[in-house]
Tab-separated table of C-alpha atoms and ligand atoms in Angstrom:
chain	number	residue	atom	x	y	z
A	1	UNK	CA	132.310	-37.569	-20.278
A	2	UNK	CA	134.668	-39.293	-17.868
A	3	UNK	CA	136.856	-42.362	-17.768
A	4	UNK	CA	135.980	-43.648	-14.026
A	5	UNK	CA	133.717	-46.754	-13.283
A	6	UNK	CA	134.004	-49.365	-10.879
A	7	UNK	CA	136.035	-48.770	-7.448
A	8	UNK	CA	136.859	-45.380	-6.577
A	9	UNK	CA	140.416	-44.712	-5.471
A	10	UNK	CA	140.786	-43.570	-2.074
A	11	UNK	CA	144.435	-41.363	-2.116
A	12	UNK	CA	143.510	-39.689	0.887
A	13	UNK	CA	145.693	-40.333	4.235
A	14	UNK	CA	142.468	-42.539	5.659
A	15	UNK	CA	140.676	-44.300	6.267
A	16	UNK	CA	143.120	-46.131	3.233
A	17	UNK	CA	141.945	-48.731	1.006
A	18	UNK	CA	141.754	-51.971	2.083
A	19	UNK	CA	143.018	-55.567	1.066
A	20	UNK	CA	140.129	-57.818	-0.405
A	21	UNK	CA	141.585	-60.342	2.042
A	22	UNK	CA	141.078	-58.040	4.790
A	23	UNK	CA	137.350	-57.180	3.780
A	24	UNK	CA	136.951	-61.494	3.309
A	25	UNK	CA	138.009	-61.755	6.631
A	26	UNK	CA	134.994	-60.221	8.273
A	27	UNK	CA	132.188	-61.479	6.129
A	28	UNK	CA	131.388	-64.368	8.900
A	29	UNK	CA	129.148	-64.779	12.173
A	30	UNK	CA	130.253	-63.313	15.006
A	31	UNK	CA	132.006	-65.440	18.109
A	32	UNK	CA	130.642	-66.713	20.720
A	33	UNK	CA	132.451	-64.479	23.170
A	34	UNK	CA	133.181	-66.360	25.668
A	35	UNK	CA	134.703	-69.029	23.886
A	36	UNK	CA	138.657	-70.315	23.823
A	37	UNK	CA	138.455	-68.978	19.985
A	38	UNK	CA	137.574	-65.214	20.631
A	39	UNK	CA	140.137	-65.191	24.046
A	40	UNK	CA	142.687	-66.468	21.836
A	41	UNK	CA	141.527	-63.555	18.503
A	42	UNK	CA	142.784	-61.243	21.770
A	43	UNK	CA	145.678	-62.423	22.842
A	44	UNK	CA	147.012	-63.143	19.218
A	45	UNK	CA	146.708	-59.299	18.479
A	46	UNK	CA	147.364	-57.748	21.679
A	47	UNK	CA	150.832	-59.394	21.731
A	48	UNK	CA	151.643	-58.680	17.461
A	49	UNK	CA	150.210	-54.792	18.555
A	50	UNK	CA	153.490	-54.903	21.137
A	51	UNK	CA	155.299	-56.484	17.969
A	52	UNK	CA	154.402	-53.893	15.866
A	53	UNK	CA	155.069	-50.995	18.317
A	54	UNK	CA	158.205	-52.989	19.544
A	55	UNK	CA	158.010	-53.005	23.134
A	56	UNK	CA	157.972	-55.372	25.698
A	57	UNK	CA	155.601	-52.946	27.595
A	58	UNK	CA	151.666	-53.924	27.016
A	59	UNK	CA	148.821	-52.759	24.443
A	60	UNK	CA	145.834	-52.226	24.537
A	61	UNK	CA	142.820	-51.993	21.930
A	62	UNK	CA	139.572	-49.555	22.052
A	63	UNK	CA	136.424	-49.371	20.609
A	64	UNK	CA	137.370	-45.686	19.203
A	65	UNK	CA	138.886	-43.785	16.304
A	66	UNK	CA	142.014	-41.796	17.034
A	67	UNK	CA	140.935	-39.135	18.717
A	68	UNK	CA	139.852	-41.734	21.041
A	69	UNK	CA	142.835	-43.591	21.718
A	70	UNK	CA	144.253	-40.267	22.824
A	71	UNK	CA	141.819	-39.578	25.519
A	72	UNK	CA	142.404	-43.798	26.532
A	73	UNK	CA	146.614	-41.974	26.727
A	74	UNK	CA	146.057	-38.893	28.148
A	75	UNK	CA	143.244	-39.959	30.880
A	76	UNK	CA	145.376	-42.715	32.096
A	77	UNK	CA	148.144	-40.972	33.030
A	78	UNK	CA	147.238	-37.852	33.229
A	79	UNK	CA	145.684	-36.161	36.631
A	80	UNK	CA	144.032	-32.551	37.046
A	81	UNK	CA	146.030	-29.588	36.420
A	82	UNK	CA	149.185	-31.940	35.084
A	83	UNK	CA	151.510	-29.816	32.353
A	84	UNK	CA	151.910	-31.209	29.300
A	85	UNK	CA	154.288	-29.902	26.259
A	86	UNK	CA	153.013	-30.447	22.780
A	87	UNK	CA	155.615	-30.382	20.152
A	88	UNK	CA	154.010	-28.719	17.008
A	89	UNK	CA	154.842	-30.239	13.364
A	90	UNK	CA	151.293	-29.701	12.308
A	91	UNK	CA	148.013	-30.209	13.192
A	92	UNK	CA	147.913	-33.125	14.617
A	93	UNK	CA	149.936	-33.059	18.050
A	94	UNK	CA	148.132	-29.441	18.689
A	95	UNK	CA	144.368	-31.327	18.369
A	96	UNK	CA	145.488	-33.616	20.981
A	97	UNK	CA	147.026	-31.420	23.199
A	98	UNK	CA	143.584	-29.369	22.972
A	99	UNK	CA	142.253	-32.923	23.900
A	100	UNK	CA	144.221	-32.751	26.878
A	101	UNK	CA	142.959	-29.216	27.872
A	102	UNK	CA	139.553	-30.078	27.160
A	103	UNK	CA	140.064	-32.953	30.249
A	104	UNK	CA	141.986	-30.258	32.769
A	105	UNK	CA	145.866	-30.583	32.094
A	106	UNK	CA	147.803	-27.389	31.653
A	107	UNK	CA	148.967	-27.273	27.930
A	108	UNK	CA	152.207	-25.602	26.240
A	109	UNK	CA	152.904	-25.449	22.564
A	110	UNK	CA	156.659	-26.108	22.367
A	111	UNK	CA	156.083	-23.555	18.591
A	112	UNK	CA	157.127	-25.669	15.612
A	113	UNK	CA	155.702	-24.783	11.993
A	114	UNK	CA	153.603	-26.038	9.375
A	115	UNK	CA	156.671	-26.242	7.022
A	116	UNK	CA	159.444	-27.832	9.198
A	117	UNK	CA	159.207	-31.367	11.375
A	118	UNK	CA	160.444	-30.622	15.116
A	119	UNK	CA	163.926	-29.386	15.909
A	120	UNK	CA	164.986	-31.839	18.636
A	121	UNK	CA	167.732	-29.342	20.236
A	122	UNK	CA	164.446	-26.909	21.032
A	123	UNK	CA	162.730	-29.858	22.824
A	124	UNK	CA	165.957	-30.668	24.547
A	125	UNK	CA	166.584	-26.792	25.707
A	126	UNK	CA	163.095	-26.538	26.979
A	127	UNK	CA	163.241	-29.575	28.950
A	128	UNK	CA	166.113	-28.252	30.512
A	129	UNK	CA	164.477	-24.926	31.568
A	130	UNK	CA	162.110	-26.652	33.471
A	131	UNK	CA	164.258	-27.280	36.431
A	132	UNK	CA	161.219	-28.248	38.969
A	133	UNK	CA	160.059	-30.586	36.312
A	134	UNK	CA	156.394	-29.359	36.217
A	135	UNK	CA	156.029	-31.091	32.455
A	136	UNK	CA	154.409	-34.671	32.815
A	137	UNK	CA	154.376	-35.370	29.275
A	138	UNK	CA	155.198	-34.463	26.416
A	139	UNK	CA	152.981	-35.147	23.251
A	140	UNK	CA	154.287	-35.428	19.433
A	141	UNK	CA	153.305	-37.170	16.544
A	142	UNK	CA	155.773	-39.512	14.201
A	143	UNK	CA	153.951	-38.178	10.611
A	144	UNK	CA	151.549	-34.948	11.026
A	145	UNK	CA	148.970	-35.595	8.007
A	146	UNK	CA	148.646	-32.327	7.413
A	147	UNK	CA	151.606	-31.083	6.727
A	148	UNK	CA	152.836	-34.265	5.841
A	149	UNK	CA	156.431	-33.520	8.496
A	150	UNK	CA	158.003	-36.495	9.614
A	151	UNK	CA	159.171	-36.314	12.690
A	152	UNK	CA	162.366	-38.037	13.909
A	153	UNK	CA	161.200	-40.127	17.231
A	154	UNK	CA	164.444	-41.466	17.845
A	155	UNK	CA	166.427	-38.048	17.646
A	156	UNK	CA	163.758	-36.350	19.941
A	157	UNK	CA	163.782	-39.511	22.210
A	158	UNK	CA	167.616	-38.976	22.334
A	159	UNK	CA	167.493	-35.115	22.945
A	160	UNK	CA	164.685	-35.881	25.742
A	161	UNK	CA	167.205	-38.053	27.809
A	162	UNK	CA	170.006	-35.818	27.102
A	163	UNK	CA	167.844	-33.544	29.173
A	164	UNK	CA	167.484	-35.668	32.253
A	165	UNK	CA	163.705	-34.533	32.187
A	166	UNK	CA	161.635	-37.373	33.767
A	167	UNK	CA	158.122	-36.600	31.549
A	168	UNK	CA	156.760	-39.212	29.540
A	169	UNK	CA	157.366	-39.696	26.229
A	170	UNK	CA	153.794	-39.945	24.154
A	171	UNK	CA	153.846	-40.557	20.663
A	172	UNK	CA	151.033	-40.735	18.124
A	173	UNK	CA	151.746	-43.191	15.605
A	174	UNK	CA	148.255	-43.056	13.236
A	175	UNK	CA	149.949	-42.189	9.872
A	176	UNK	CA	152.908	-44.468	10.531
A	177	UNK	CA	152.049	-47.579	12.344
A	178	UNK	CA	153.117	-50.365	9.741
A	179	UNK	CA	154.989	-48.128	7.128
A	180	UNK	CA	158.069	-47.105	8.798
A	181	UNK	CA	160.259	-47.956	11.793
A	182	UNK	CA	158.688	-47.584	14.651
A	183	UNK	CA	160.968	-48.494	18.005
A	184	UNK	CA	159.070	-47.524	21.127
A	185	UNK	CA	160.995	-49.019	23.781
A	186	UNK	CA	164.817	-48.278	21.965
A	187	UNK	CA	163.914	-44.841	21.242
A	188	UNK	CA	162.663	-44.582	25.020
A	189	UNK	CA	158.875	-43.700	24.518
A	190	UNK	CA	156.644	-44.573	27.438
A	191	UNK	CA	153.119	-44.425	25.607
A	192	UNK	CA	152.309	-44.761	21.944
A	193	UNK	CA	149.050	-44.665	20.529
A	194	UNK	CA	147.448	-45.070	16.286
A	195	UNK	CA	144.146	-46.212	15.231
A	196	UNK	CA	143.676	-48.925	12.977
A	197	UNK	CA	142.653	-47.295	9.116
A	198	UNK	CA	146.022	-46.021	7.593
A	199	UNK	CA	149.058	-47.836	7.732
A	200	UNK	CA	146.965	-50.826	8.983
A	201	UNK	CA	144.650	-51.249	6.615
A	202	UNK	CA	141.822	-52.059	8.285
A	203	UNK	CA	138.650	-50.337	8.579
A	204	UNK	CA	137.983	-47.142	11.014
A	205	UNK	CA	137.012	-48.075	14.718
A	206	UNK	CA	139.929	-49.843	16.674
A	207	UNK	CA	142.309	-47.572	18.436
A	208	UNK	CA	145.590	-49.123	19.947
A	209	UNK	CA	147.900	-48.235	23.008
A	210	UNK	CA	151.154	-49.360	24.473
A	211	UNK	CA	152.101	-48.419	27.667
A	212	UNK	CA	155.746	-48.929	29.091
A	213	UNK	CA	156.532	-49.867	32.844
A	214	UNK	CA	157.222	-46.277	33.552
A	215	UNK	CA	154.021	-45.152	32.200
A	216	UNK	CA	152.254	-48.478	34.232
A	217	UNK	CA	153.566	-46.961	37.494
A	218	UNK	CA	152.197	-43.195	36.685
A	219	UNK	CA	148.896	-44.544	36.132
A	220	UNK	CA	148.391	-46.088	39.170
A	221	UNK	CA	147.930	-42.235	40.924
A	222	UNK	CA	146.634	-40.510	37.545
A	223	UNK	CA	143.415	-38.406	38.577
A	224	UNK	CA	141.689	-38.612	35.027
A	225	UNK	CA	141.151	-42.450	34.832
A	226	UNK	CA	137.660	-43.280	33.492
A	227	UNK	CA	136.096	-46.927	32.987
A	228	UNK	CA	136.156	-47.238	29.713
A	229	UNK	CA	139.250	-46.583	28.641
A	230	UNK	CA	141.451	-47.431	32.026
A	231	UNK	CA	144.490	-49.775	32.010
A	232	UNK	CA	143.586	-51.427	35.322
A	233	UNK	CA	139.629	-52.280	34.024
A	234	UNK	CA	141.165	-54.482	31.069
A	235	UNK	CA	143.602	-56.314	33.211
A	236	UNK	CA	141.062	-58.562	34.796
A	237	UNK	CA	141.525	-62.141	34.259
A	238	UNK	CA	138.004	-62.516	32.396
A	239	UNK	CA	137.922	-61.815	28.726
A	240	UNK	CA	134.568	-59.538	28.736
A	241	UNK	CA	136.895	-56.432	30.633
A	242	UNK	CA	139.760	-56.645	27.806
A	243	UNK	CA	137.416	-54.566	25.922
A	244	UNK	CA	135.575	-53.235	28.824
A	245	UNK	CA	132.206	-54.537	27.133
A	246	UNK	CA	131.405	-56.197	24.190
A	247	UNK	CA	134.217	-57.037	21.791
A	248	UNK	CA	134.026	-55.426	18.330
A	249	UNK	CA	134.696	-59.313	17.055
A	250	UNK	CA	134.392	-58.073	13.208
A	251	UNK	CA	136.988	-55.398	13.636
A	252	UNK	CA	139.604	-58.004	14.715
A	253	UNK	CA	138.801	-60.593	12.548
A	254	UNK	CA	140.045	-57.878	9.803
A	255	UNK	CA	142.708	-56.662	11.742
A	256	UNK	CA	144.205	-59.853	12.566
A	257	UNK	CA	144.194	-60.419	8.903
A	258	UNK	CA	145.728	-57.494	7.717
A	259	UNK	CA	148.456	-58.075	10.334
A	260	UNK	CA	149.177	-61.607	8.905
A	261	UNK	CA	149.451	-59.812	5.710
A	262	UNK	CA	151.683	-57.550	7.092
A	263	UNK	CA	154.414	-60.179	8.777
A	264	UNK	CA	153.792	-62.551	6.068
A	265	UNK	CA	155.393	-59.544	3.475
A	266	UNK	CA	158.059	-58.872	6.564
A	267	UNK	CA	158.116	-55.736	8.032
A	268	UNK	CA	161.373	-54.762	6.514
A	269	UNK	CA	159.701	-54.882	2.737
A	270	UNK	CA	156.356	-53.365	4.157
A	271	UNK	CA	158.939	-50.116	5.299
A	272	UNK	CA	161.052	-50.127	2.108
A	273	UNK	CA	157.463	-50.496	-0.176
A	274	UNK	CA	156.622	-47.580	1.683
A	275	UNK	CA	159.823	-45.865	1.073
A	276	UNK	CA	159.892	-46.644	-2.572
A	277	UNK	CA	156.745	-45.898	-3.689
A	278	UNK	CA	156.581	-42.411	-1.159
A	279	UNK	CA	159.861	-41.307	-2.896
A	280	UNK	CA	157.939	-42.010	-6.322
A	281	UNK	CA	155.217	-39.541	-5.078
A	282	UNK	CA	157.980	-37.187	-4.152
A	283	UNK	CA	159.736	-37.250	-8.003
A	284	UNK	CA	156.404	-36.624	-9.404
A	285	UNK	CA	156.104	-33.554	-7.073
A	286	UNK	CA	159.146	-31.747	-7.464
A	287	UNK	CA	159.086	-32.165	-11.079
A	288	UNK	CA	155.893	-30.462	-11.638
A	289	UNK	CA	157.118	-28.023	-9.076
A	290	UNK	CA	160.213	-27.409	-11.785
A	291	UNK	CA	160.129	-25.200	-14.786
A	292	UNK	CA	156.901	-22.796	-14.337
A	293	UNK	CA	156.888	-19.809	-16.376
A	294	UNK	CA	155.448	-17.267	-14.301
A	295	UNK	CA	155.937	-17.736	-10.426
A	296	UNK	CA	155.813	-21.226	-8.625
A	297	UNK	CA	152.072	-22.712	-8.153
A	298	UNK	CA	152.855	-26.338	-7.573
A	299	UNK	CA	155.391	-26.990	-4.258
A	300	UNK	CA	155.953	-29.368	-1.449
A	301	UNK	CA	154.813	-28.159	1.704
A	302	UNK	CA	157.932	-29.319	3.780
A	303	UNK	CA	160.632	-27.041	3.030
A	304	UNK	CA	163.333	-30.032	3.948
A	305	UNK	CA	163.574	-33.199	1.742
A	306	UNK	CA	164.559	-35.435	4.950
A	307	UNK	CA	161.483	-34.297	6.627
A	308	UNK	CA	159.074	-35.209	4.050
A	309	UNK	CA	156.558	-38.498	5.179
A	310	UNK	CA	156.908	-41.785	3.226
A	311	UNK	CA	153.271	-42.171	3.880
A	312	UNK	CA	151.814	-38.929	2.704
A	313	UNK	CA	152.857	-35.923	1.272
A	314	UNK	CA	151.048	-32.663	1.028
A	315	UNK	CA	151.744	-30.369	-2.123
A	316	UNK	CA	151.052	-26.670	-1.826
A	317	UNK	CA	149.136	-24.721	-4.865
A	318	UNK	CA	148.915	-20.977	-5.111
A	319	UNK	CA	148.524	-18.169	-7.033
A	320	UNK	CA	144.685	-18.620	-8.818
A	321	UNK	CA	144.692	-21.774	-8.681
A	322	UNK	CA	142.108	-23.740	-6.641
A	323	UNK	CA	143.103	-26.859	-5.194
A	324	UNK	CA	139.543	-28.059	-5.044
A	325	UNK	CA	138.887	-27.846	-8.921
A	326	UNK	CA	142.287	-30.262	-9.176
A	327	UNK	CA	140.215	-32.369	-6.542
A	328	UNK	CA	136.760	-32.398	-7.962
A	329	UNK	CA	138.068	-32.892	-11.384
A	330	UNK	CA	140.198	-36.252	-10.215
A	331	UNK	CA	137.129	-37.665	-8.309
A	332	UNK	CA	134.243	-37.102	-10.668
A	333	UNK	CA	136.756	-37.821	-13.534
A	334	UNK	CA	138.588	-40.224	-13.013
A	335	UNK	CA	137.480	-41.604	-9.428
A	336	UNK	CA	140.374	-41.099	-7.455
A	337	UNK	CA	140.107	-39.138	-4.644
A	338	UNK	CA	142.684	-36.995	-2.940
A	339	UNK	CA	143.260	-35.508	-0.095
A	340	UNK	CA	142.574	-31.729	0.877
A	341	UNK	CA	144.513	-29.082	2.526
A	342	UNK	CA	143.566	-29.247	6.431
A	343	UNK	CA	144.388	-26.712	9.019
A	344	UNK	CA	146.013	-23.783	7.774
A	345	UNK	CA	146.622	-25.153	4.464
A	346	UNK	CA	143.168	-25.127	3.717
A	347	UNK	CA	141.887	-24.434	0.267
A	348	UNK	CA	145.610	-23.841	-0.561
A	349	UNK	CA	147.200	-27.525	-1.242
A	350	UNK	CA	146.002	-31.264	-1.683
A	351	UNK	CA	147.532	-34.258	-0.110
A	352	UNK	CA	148.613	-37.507	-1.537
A	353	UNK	CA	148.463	-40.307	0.961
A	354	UNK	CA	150.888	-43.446	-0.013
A	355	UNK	CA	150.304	-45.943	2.906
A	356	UNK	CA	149.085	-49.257	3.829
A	357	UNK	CA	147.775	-51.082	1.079
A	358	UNK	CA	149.466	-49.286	-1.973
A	359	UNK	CA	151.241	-50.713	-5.094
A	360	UNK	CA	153.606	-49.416	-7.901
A	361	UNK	CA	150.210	-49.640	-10.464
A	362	UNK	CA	147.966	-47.456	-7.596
A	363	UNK	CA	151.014	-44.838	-7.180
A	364	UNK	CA	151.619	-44.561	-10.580
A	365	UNK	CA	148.156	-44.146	-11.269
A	366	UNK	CA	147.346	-41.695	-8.606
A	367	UNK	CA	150.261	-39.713	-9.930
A	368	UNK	CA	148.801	-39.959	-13.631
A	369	UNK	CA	145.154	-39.149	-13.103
A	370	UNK	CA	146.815	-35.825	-10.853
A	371	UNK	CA	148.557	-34.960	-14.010
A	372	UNK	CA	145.527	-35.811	-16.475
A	373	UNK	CA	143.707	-33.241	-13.898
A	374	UNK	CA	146.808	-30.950	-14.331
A	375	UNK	CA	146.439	-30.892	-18.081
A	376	UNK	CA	142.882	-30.441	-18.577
A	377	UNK	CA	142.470	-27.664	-15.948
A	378	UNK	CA	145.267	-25.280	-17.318
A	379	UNK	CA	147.042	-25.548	-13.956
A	380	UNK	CA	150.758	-24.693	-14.798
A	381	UNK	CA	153.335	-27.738	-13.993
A	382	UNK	CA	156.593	-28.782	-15.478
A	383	UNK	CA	156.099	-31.338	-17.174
A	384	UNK	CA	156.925	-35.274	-17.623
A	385	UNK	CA	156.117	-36.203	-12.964
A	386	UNK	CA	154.482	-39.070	-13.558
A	387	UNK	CA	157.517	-40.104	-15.748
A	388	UNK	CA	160.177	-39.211	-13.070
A	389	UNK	CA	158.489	-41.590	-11.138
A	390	UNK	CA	158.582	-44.254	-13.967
A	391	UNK	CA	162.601	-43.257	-13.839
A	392	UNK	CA	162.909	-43.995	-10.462
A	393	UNK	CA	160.875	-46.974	-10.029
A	394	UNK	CA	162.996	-48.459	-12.804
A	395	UNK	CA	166.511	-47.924	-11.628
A	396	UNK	CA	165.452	-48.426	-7.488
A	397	UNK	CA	163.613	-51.627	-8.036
A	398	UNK	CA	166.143	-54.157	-9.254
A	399	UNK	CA	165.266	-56.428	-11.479
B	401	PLP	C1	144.158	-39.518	11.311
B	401	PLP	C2	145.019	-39.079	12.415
B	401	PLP	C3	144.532	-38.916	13.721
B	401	PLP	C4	143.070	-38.970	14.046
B	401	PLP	O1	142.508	-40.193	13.815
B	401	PLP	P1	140.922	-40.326	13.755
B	401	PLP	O2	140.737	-41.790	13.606
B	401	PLP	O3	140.453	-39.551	12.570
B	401	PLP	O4	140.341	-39.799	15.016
B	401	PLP	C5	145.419	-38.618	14.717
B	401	PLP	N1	146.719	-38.459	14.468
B	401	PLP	C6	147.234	-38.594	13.233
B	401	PLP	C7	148.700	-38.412	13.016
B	401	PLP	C8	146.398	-38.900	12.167
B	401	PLP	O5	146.906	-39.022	10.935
């Protein structure tokens, strides 16, 4: 017996479901490449990717997931033997600072924790110790989707020029590119990066970078440059070296659809959507976190409430409890799927991913089929989550 048909529900934090529009938008021929149509398909996104990482500095798009589009950072302005400082909240700044290993750069864990986003003052005291300025760069996500931390850019930005440090500033924006504030150039980050199938609902397979004038002038000497992913390569005037081969023309038609969608909502609603329907999420949670009898088995991974994502958030489960039966039961069920514990929370929490394409009816449902799952399984929760969400919905959403 179950009550799914049709579309499954993808809850996980990506690749994220995608607008019908979007999918539309790709079910064409492909360009002619070198035409005026396909030159201007480039340009239109290249400059809204600037938009949407708001700088003035350039961007760039790959052929490549997101562990891609940090080797296109990392060997562009990186050389041999460089030190980098990774600021942990996670897993995710940690996999590409092993990235960064992997190509030769010398790589410290500034030591954060799976439960807590990054302290600012410890990246500003750090900075400060290194008085012959050996760091290059420093690496740190804005969301880690495992732990579901958010990270405050801006603060960290501030505490880096406090410092007088001159590293670069590299920030991986996959889980929040299009759901939150994002401010490279105001919050003084040289080189962002994100990948185009969370917040930007589109599918997997386009990687984006934005490079500042400061980071433009490093590259020039950086050691690791390659041809595929260099800078310099997809400066040349014809259109063929933009994406240093064949462009992946279906790709862009659906990106440059999903980004109309995007600006045609207005960034500003896109963010407070996001905001909205994450804090729903985060009702839901603490309520079945409330009330249980004997010990706590349902609890948000990030100890702080101001560090908590609005675009995913990852709820512990212990005791005897297996996270996966909760997940099995929701797919085969009721066909939504969520997302599992990564990292060190493996096999001991699930994830709930609220970005991109998300509405009050796919939140609220999510949050309903977890607590139909609840229910039937015997797993202990306080009761009424999906209802606190209801609650909040109602009174934050003003008629
Ligand atoms: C998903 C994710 C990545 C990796 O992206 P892939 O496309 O899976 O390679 C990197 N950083 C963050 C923060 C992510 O959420």
């Amino acid at each position: 017996m179950t009550v799914r048909a049709g579309r499954e529900f993808l809850a996980i934090p990506g690749p994220t479901n995608m607008p019908d529009e979007v999918l539309r938008a790709m079910h064409r021929p492909a360009l002619d490449i070198y035409s005026q149509q396909m030159v201007n398909l480039t340009d239109s996104l290249i400059s809204d990717l600037s938009k949407l990482f708001a700088t003035k500095g350039k961007s760039y798009i790959y052929i490549a997931n997101g562990h891609g589009a940090w080797e296109a950072v990392l060997s562009n302005v990186l050389s041999r033997g460089d030190k980098v400082l990774v600021l942990e909240s996670g897993r995710f700044a940690i996999g590409w600072g092993d990235a960064a290993r992997a190509m030769g750069a010398d790589v410290e864990v500034l030591k954060g924790d799976w439960r807590r986003a990054i302290r600012p003052d410890k990246v500003e005291a750090r900075l400060r110790a290194d008085k012959e300025h050996a760091i290059k760069a420093i690496l740190a996500v804005q969301v880690d989707t495992a732990s579901g931390a958010y990270n405050d850019i801006e603060a960290i930005g501030r505490a880096i020029k406090a410092s007088g440090h001159p590293a670069l500033f590299m920030v991986d924006t996959v889980a929040s590119l299009g759901c939150m504030p994002f401010e490279m150039d105001k919050w003084g980050i040289d080189v962002a990066m994100s990948g185009s199938q969370k917040g930007l609902m589109t599918p997997p397979g386009l990687g984006f970078v934005a490079a500042n004038h400061r980071a433009q002038a490093v590259h020039k000497k950086a050691g690791l440059r390659t041809p595929y992913w260099d800078w310099t390569e997809r400066e040349g005037v014809e259109h063929y070296r933009r994406y240093a081969g064949t462009a992946p023309i279906h790709l862009l038609f659906a990106l440059r659809q999903a980004i109309d969608m995007l600006f045609e909502e207005g960034l500003d609603n896109v963010f407070a959507r996001h905001r909205l329907l994450g804090e729903a999420v985060r009702r839901a949670v603490a309520v079945w976190a409330e009330g249980q009898v004997q010990g706590q088995v349902l609890g948000f991974n990030i100890a702080e409430p101001g560090e908590r994502s609005n675009t995913v958030t990852t709820v512990l489960m212990s005791g005897d409890h297996d996270p996966a039966r909760l997940h099995r039961y929701c797919k085969e069920k009721c066909g939504v799927v969520l997302g599992v514990g990564i990292g060190e929370l493996q096999g001991q929490a699930f994830r709930i991913a609220h970005m991109g394409h998300i509405n009050a009816p796919m939140i609220l449902g999510t949050l309903g089929v977890i607590e139909v799952g609840l229910n039937a399984l015997g797993i202990p929760h306080g009761k009424g989550g999906t209802e606190a969400a209801i609650t909040w919905l109602g009174e934050s959403v003003r008629a």
